[in-house]
XYZ file of C-alpha atoms in Angstrom:
577
model
C -102.685 -27.251 112.779
C -99.506 -28.611 111.198
C -96.229 -26.839 111.878
C -94.652 -24.307 109.488
C -92.409 -26.056 106.960
C -90.156 -23.017 106.527
C -91.199 -22.282 102.938
C -92.713 -18.929 102.033
C -95.352 -18.643 99.329
C -97.420 -21.704 98.447
C -96.035 -25.220 98.849
C -97.694 -28.626 98.591
C -98.112 -30.591 101.801
C -99.448 -34.077 102.554
C -102.975 -32.819 102.007
C -103.569 -29.588 100.120
C -101.190 -26.647 100.273
C -99.439 -24.512 102.863
C -99.738 -20.737 102.458
C -97.087 -18.606 104.137
C -96.306 -14.912 103.904
C -93.985 -12.482 105.653
C -95.978 -9.620 107.192
C -94.278 -8.676 110.483
C -96.450 -5.631 111.200
C -99.813 -7.212 110.507
C -102.399 -7.649 113.252
C -103.899 -10.618 111.415
C -103.513 -12.393 108.062
C -105.921 -14.679 106.217
C -106.011 -16.285 102.780
C -108.991 -16.253 100.446
C -109.483 -17.845 97.077
C -111.258 -20.369 94.914
C -110.903 -23.021 97.633
C -113.052 -21.103 100.152
C -115.370 -19.326 97.757
C -113.439 -16.071 98.050
C -114.766 -15.653 101.553
C -114.530 -12.001 102.632
C -112.904 -12.981 105.918
C -110.763 -15.704 104.405
C -109.149 -18.549 106.291
C -107.079 -17.267 109.202
C -103.335 -17.945 109.266
C -101.116 -18.470 112.327
C -98.311 -16.121 113.321
C -94.701 -17.165 113.922
C -92.073 -15.343 115.937
C -90.328 -14.217 112.724
C -93.275 -12.257 111.365
C -94.382 -15.068 109.050
C -98.049 -16.074 108.893
C -98.899 -19.567 107.691
C -101.650 -22.126 107.417
C -102.717 -25.172 105.413
C -105.779 -25.445 103.192
C -106.685 -29.104 102.742
C -108.961 -28.641 99.731
C -106.742 -26.203 97.824
C -105.804 -27.415 94.345
C -103.219 -26.626 91.711
C -104.417 -23.846 89.395
C -106.752 -22.221 91.897
C -106.548 -18.486 92.531
C -105.932 -16.786 95.857
C -104.951 -13.607 97.726
C -103.897 -12.677 101.245
C -106.100 -10.510 103.453
C -103.952 -8.427 105.802
C -105.331 -6.539 108.771
C -102.953 -3.730 109.694
C -102.250 -2.345 113.134
C -104.622 0.477 112.258
C -107.319 -2.088 111.425
C -107.124 -1.327 107.736
C -108.002 -4.253 105.456
C -105.502 -4.899 102.630
C -105.991 -7.525 99.936
C -102.613 -8.462 98.502
C -101.141 -10.894 96.032
C -98.480 -13.354 97.132
C -95.032 -11.712 96.786
C -93.655 -15.147 95.848
C -96.428 -16.237 93.480
C -94.996 -18.153 90.509
C -98.061 -17.321 88.437
C -100.631 -14.513 88.288
C -103.687 -14.052 86.110
C -102.120 -10.669 85.276
C -100.313 -7.877 87.124
C -103.570 -6.534 88.602
C -105.234 -9.941 88.928
C -104.905 -12.834 91.337
C -102.158 -15.171 92.454
C -102.397 -18.736 91.151
C -101.314 -21.964 92.863
C -98.621 -23.386 90.609
C -96.976 -26.781 90.905
C -93.380 -27.164 89.740
C -94.052 -30.356 87.759
C -93.032 -29.438 84.217
C -92.069 -32.526 82.135
C -88.561 -31.519 81.038
C -87.399 -33.348 77.915
C -83.862 -31.987 77.720
C -82.600 -32.125 81.263
C -79.911 -32.137 82.431
C -78.392 -29.672 79.974
C -74.917 -28.212 79.945
C -74.169 -25.097 77.938
C -71.013 -24.895 75.804
C -67.855 -23.880 77.680
C -67.544 -20.154 78.197
C -64.767 -19.723 75.620
C -67.139 -20.965 72.917
C -70.225 -19.002 73.957
C -71.941 -16.455 71.740
C -74.881 -14.563 73.257
C -78.002 -13.314 71.466
C -80.059 -10.737 73.367
C -83.768 -11.260 72.778
C -86.996 -9.455 73.672
C -89.828 -11.978 73.704
C -92.497 -9.399 72.867
C -90.872 -8.356 69.577
C -88.582 -11.221 68.534
C -91.294 -13.008 66.544
C -94.453 -10.980 66.800
C -97.629 -12.216 65.106
C -99.699 -9.859 62.960
C -102.088 -9.319 65.840
C -100.876 -9.022 69.416
C -97.374 -9.439 70.769
C -94.690 -12.073 70.795
C -94.879 -14.980 73.205
C -92.619 -17.817 74.285
C -94.479 -20.046 71.829
C -93.949 -17.732 68.850
C -90.293 -17.278 69.820
C -89.801 -21.061 69.854
C -90.808 -21.125 66.183
C -87.720 -19.079 65.289
C -85.190 -20.857 67.502
C -83.956 -23.029 64.601
C -82.929 -19.793 62.857
C -80.678 -18.939 65.804
C -79.301 -22.459 65.872
C -78.483 -22.165 62.164
C -76.835 -18.794 62.777
C -74.602 -20.380 65.405
C -75.974 -18.829 68.595
C -75.500 -20.976 71.695
C -76.654 -18.638 74.498
C -79.897 -16.656 74.436
C -80.179 -13.783 76.893
C -83.809 -12.865 77.524
C -84.769 -9.350 78.507
C -86.838 -9.551 81.724
C -89.840 -11.872 81.584
C -91.161 -11.407 85.122
C -94.734 -10.146 85.487
C -94.877 -6.442 84.608
C -97.613 -3.845 84.274
C -99.657 -4.353 81.103
C -98.809 -6.708 78.254
C -96.141 -4.657 76.439
C -92.902 -3.581 78.079
C -89.136 -3.845 77.919
C -89.528 -5.791 81.188
C -87.485 -3.533 83.434
C -90.515 -2.673 85.566
C -90.943 -5.896 87.554
C -94.216 -5.908 89.458
C -93.830 -9.501 90.683
C -90.248 -10.822 90.601
C -91.290 -14.458 91.079
C -94.074 -14.617 88.490
C -93.551 -14.985 84.741
C -95.364 -12.529 82.472
C -98.689 -14.129 81.671
C -98.996 -12.320 78.339
C -95.831 -14.131 77.224
C -97.130 -17.547 78.271
C -96.550 -17.682 82.020
C -94.187 -20.054 83.852
C -94.957 -23.096 81.702
C -94.349 -21.034 78.582
C -90.924 -20.005 79.833
C -90.066 -23.596 80.721
C -91.167 -24.733 77.257
C -88.932 -22.060 75.718
C -85.905 -23.037 77.798
C -86.507 -26.738 77.146
C -86.794 -26.103 73.395
C -83.605 -24.028 73.402
C -81.794 -26.775 75.304
C -83.004 -29.298 72.770
C -81.225 -27.269 70.084
C -78.037 -26.940 72.133
C -78.637 -23.367 73.255
C -78.515 -22.135 76.847
C -80.791 -19.411 78.221
C -79.702 -16.571 80.509
C -82.422 -14.515 82.207
C -82.235 -10.774 82.823
C -83.208 -9.928 86.414
C -83.865 -6.546 88.003
C -82.832 -6.102 91.618
C -81.974 -2.380 91.630
C -85.634 -1.363 91.858
C -89.082 -2.920 91.621
C -92.167 -1.713 89.777
C -92.967 1.089 90.263
C -96.533 0.335 89.081
C -98.849 -2.609 89.894
C -96.624 -3.200 92.908
C -98.567 -5.100 95.569
C -95.587 -5.409 97.894
C -95.637 -1.604 98.340
C -96.498 -0.974 102.019
C -97.362 -4.657 102.081
C -98.437 -5.028 105.717
C -99.392 -1.405 106.284
C -96.132 -0.269 107.869
C -94.012 2.487 106.308
C -91.881 5.468 107.214
C -91.688 8.792 105.401
C -94.536 7.667 103.132
C -92.126 5.190 101.534
C -92.552 1.574 100.506
C -92.635 -0.370 103.749
C -91.005 -3.649 104.663
C -89.524 -4.588 101.262
C -87.932 -1.189 100.582
C -85.646 1.412 102.061
C -87.749 4.011 103.809
C -85.223 6.839 103.666
C -83.091 8.577 101.011
C -81.740 5.207 99.862
C -85.104 4.369 98.298
C -84.572 6.826 95.427
C -83.811 5.418 91.976
C -84.357 6.845 88.474
C -87.395 4.546 88.236
C -89.122 5.472 91.504
C -88.599 5.199 95.259
C -88.543 1.423 95.081
C -85.020 0.227 95.839
C -85.235 -2.965 97.916
C -83.850 -2.818 101.448
C -80.677 -4.881 101.001
C -79.934 -4.545 104.710
C -83.037 -6.406 105.823
C -82.405 -10.154 105.901
C -85.903 -11.077 104.770
C -85.485 -8.883 101.675
C -82.033 -10.300 101.000
C -83.571 -13.782 101.177
C -86.389 -12.660 98.882
C -83.914 -11.640 96.160
C -81.462 -14.505 96.713
C -84.237 -17.087 96.600
C -85.511 -15.445 93.426
C -82.128 -15.795 91.723
C -81.907 -19.448 92.743
C -85.468 -20.084 91.573
C -84.550 -19.217 87.974
C -81.569 -21.555 87.835
C -83.159 -24.372 89.842
C -86.859 -24.491 88.960
C -86.646 -22.953 85.482
C -83.302 -24.526 84.520
C -81.922 -21.181 83.343
C -78.237 -21.272 82.448
C -77.413 -18.006 84.156
C -78.538 -14.531 85.140
C -77.769 -11.055 83.890
C -78.303 -8.382 86.577
C -79.621 -5.050 85.402
C -77.785 -1.805 86.247
C -75.692 -2.990 89.165
C -74.388 0.546 89.944
C -77.881 1.377 91.214
C -77.595 -1.508 93.621
C -74.088 -0.575 94.760
C -74.877 3.122 95.243
C -77.851 5.419 95.621
C -77.126 7.705 92.673
C -75.309 5.249 90.434
C -72.538 7.838 90.191
C -69.961 5.349 91.438
C -67.894 7.962 93.273
C -67.982 6.235 96.657
C -69.985 8.970 98.342
C -73.306 7.117 98.539
C -72.339 3.467 98.447
C -74.724 0.868 99.834
C -72.381 -1.651 101.537
C -75.044 -4.269 102.144
C -75.728 -4.438 98.397
C -72.222 -5.769 97.850
C -72.904 -8.484 100.408
C -76.136 -9.438 98.646
C -74.445 -9.537 95.229
C -71.656 -11.770 96.539
C -74.178 -14.057 98.234
C -76.216 -14.496 95.049
C -73.153 -15.121 92.883
C -71.633 -17.546 95.379
C -74.813 -19.555 95.798
C -75.479 -19.764 92.058
C -71.914 -20.802 91.258
C -71.637 -23.266 94.142
C -74.835 -25.021 93.108
C -74.147 -24.775 89.365
C -70.477 -24.095 88.517
C -71.184 -24.054 84.771
C -73.859 -21.353 84.978
C -72.902 -17.724 84.470
C -73.841 -14.456 86.142
C -73.386 -11.268 84.147
C -73.290 -7.724 85.501
C -74.494 -4.673 83.656
C -72.195 -2.342 85.545
C -70.553 -0.321 82.737
C -67.782 1.153 84.889
C -65.168 -1.454 83.922
C -64.143 -2.151 87.511
C -62.165 -5.349 87.860
C -63.650 -6.032 91.294
C -67.009 -6.670 89.618
C -65.657 -9.844 88.018
C -62.915 -10.644 90.516
C -63.613 -13.771 92.596
C -65.374 -13.283 95.918
C -62.447 -14.849 97.774
C -60.275 -12.050 96.358
C -62.663 -9.329 97.518
C -64.595 -9.134 94.257
C -68.289 -9.374 93.501
C -67.908 -12.737 91.810
C -69.697 -12.186 88.504
C -68.635 -14.444 85.638
C -68.622 -11.555 83.162
C -69.635 -7.924 82.826
C -70.941 -5.906 79.904
C -67.905 -4.117 78.492
C -68.514 -0.384 78.266
C -64.832 -0.127 77.339
C -65.631 -1.995 74.137
C -69.060 -0.889 72.974
C -68.600 2.852 73.323
C -65.222 3.286 71.593
C -66.077 0.782 68.849
C -69.430 2.413 68.084
C -67.706 5.779 68.149
C -65.063 4.620 65.653
C -67.620 3.069 63.317
C -69.937 6.082 63.294
C -67.265 8.717 62.610
C -68.105 10.768 59.541
C -64.438 11.589 58.916
C -61.872 8.783 58.824
C -59.213 11.090 60.205
C -61.060 11.140 63.535
C -60.767 7.365 64.007
C -58.285 6.547 66.774
C -56.741 3.138 66.122
C -55.102 3.091 69.555
C -58.542 3.110 71.161
C -59.825 0.421 68.833
C -56.743 -1.725 69.477
C -57.195 -1.403 73.234
C -60.867 -2.363 72.943
C -59.989 -5.487 70.973
C -57.239 -6.760 73.261
C -58.297 -5.649 76.740
C -58.510 -8.285 79.483
C -59.954 -7.635 82.943
C -59.780 -9.656 86.152
C -57.005 -11.735 84.555
C -59.798 -13.499 82.683
C -60.278 -13.024 78.927
C -63.924 -14.023 79.239
C -64.822 -11.584 82.009
C -65.983 -9.155 79.312
C -69.159 -9.379 77.231
C -68.312 -7.489 74.029
C -71.014 -6.035 71.783
C -71.956 -3.080 69.605
C -75.724 -3.408 70.036
C -77.907 -4.043 73.079
C -81.376 -2.914 74.104
C -79.826 0.198 75.675
C -77.435 1.021 72.842
C -80.161 0.931 70.179
C -82.809 2.945 72.045
C -83.043 5.800 74.573
C -82.140 8.391 71.929
C -79.746 6.067 70.115
C -80.340 3.687 67.219
C -78.983 0.604 65.522
C -75.386 1.143 64.474
C -76.329 0.992 60.784
C -79.054 3.575 61.448
C -76.525 5.857 63.143
C -74.311 5.551 60.056
C -77.101 6.223 57.550
C -80.222 7.650 59.239
C -83.305 6.776 57.257
C -81.304 5.146 54.453
C -79.924 1.912 55.896
C -81.174 -0.391 53.174
C -79.340 1.229 50.265
C -76.385 2.872 51.983
C -72.924 1.472 51.204
C -71.371 2.709 54.450
C -74.136 1.209 56.613
C -73.591 -2.173 54.991
C -69.808 -2.057 55.283
C -69.674 -0.728 58.831
C -72.396 -3.094 60.032
C -70.230 -6.009 58.952
C -67.131 -4.426 60.525
C -69.079 -4.280 63.797
C -69.800 -7.986 63.496
C -66.150 -8.763 62.753
C -64.934 -6.788 65.763
C -67.468 -8.333 68.140
C -66.861 -11.890 66.964
C -63.056 -11.756 66.812
C -62.149 -9.681 69.877
C -61.221 -11.085 73.271
C -64.305 -11.721 75.380
C -67.745 -13.311 75.202
C -69.440 -11.863 72.098
C -73.075 -10.718 72.067
C -75.459 -9.745 69.266
C -78.798 -7.985 69.627
C -81.836 -9.440 67.890
C -81.881 -8.611 64.180
C -78.313 -7.338 64.093
C -77.317 -10.217 61.830
C -79.675 -9.101 59.036
C -79.121 -5.341 59.221
C -82.209 -4.424 61.226
C -82.655 -0.660 61.028
C -84.202 2.000 63.242
C -84.166 1.555 66.984
C -85.576 -0.849 69.541
C -89.235 -0.380 70.411
C -91.199 -2.802 72.580
C -94.241 -2.642 70.304
C -92.559 -3.171 66.922
C -91.165 -6.526 65.892
C -87.942 -7.167 64.057
C -88.414 -7.709 60.329
C -87.485 -11.306 59.545
C -87.943 -10.668 55.810
C -84.695 -8.732 55.912
C -82.822 -11.984 56.412
C -83.707 -12.952 52.825
C -83.564 -9.435 51.488
C -80.016 -8.957 52.764
C -78.980 -12.593 52.393
C -75.300 -11.860 51.738
C -75.108 -9.690 54.850
C -76.786 -12.427 56.928
C -74.468 -15.038 55.447
C -71.462 -12.938 56.452
C -72.655 -13.052 60.078
C -73.244 -16.804 59.860
C -69.714 -17.277 58.522
C -68.282 -15.127 61.311
C -70.279 -17.081 63.891
C -68.923 -20.375 62.574
C -65.399 -19.015 62.866
C -65.949 -17.688 66.397
C -67.262 -21.036 67.618
C -64.777 -23.052 65.540
C -67.618 -25.117 64.140
C -65.565 -25.986 61.051
C -62.483 -26.874 63.078
C -60.264 -24.262 61.422
C -60.478 -21.282 63.764
C -59.907 -22.525 67.316
C -57.682 -19.529 67.976
C -60.763 -17.287 68.018
C -62.008 -19.194 71.073
C -58.777 -18.337 72.874
C -57.963 -15.566 75.266
C -55.083 -13.754 73.583
C -55.029 -10.959 71.019
C -51.830 -9.266 69.846
C -51.719 -6.198 67.649
C -49.478 -7.038 64.669
C -50.344 -4.271 62.240
C -51.340 -0.664 62.903
C -51.417 1.756 59.997
C -52.682 5.055 61.397
C -52.510 6.750 58.017
C -54.753 4.276 56.207
C -56.658 3.287 59.378
C -55.903 -0.409 58.997
C -55.624 -2.560 62.119
C -54.400 -6.145 62.279
C -54.318 -8.503 65.249
C -53.332 -12.083 65.879
C -55.575 -14.383 67.902
C -54.273 -17.472 69.690
C -55.651 -19.940 72.206
C -52.479 -21.044 73.961
C -52.552 -24.461 72.320
C -50.906 -25.815 69.178
C -53.845 -24.776 66.993
C -53.170 -22.427 64.116
C -53.264 -18.697 64.820
C -55.959 -16.514 63.281
C -55.117 -13.121 61.782
C -57.738 -10.365 61.562
C -57.339 -7.206 59.442
C -59.853 -4.378 59.365
C -59.861 -1.256 57.207
C -61.612 1.521 59.117
C -61.317 4.027 56.300
C -62.805 4.731 52.906
C -59.438 4.425 51.182
C -58.971 1.940 48.348
C -55.443 0.573 47.914
C -54.764 -1.852 45.072
C -51.523 -3.225 46.534
C -51.593 -3.121 50.322
C -49.077 -5.078 52.390
C -50.242 -6.983 55.463
C -47.497 -7.121 58.077
C -46.597 -10.100 60.291
C -48.723 -12.682 58.529
C -47.315 -16.069 57.449
C -46.813 -16.667 53.725
C -49.071 -19.736 53.754
C -52.039 -17.871 55.260
C -55.447 -19.033 54.054
C -58.424 -16.680 53.863
C -61.276 -17.768 56.140
C -63.406 -14.667 55.663
C -63.265 -11.760 53.277
C -65.616 -8.808 53.157
C -64.847 -6.224 50.502
C -67.844 -5.067 48.542
C -69.668 -8.132 49.767
C -68.447 -11.638 50.569
C -65.276 -12.461 48.657
C -63.680 -15.182 50.775
C -63.078 -17.744 48.034
C -61.411 -15.242 45.712
C -59.070 -13.657 48.264
C -55.422 -14.593 47.916
C -52.165 -13.050 49.031
C -49.286 -12.252 46.727
C -46.188 -11.634 48.828
C -48.580 -10.555 51.611
C -50.126 -7.954 49.284
C -53.884 -7.559 48.971
C -56.422 -5.241 47.405
C -57.655 -3.270 50.431
C -61.093 -1.896 49.608
C -62.965 0.695 51.735
C -64.253 -0.537 55.117
C -63.227 -4.105 54.400
C -62.223 -6.993 56.653
C -60.203 -10.181 56.254
C -59.615 -13.162 58.507
C -56.784 -15.607 57.778
C -55.486 -18.767 59.362
C -51.814 -19.634 59.328
C -49.046 -21.490 61.054
């Protein structure tokens, strides 16, 4: 018998494949599958001192199915899938031997620098759904040119790991290492990432390490051991197991579990060529209750987070890790060497909540410009790109909430003046504020309602609301400086230059610290219409780059002694010396 090569899961060897699995409490472990006719006893594996069982199957072939047979200390027979399987027939099916031999066409790939990045959050199942069935990686690829045309350069995928059933948000990972077969499996994901790279777009993957499952979860009591009727070797077996999604918080204090999650993170960036990771609900890793009051912190989770971030960034300095933490702590994005967690960026609760609140006010008098101004200019961790700024995400447009335009005009988005105006103001604020901007799928063509994992976005709206969509495309071009006239928007400085609390007009100046021209942004957050409104602190030679009054009016906007017709809920962007 050849010696253990140190790799868990299935790995090719000189002849056939090695099978290895961690099951420290098992009395015996065997592997059964296509290669041995699904023999009831399987082929016995050898035990190591570290609780790993391994063995080589000479006639095993790529694409064959298999499972582990575990005999517990109580002589119970368990048939389990491989916790590190890259491919499954489905979440209640079999593990599949999968070779990492995808023929990449666009590798190596380097995403745009962080100051130019614009993120688009996508749900594969609903992004481009066919008439029958659900969306797949292949159907999503068909629409990637639309995102390229819009100006997107980073796609953030909601979780695509194998989950229960075929339809889900993805935040119920049954097998963290396997790619959802209903979406197209591991090759489908690689084809998607390769296609995105070919169009100049990076791909960030959403990963869930705060809980697993809770359904179709084969690693539950994997080798028969458990305490308190909890989850066994992969999970906490005391009060720390409790999460809002089930008693399935991984045991961050157990080295084998830490390796399981760290190796998973590295798998996405190494084998799948992902350009970064977004970690779901980090507070439920850092603490038991997520309350963030320090009373039930999980210290070892911080160590795991730092380890993952360090290893990703050391291997791939240009790849990003994003935290969904939502408490606005600077230590989340502070460097590890300074005692921080080391994330590149974090979702900015201090932006999305006050901006949505301001835009959905029914009375203009309730709009607080001080709060809006702070949201626009705020910098954390001494890094202007440590914030991901947005007004829509999968969470913000579901769970009892809706699209911002739906919140403004429930049931009447298509014909409502205020929904149209405020939807564009949301786009202006996201794409001109300090930070890394993010849009949610369909936001650029006024998608209504709320996010549902069984209903696709309506691509016909892009033609139906063509002027609205064009406004977003224009804003995107300005944010990425694709026309070479708005480099200041890629910078890290915003200065409030105009604040009219009576008329609810806010103006700010954006610069990038270089000799490029400044960009001046003015937003009217009220329904007032002023024929002659003076814009303060703007140069006399300012040129209009974007104008949204009652529709796109950029070409016709001009200043007369810094006076302008300020229409309700309008926005203007100027360049100047």
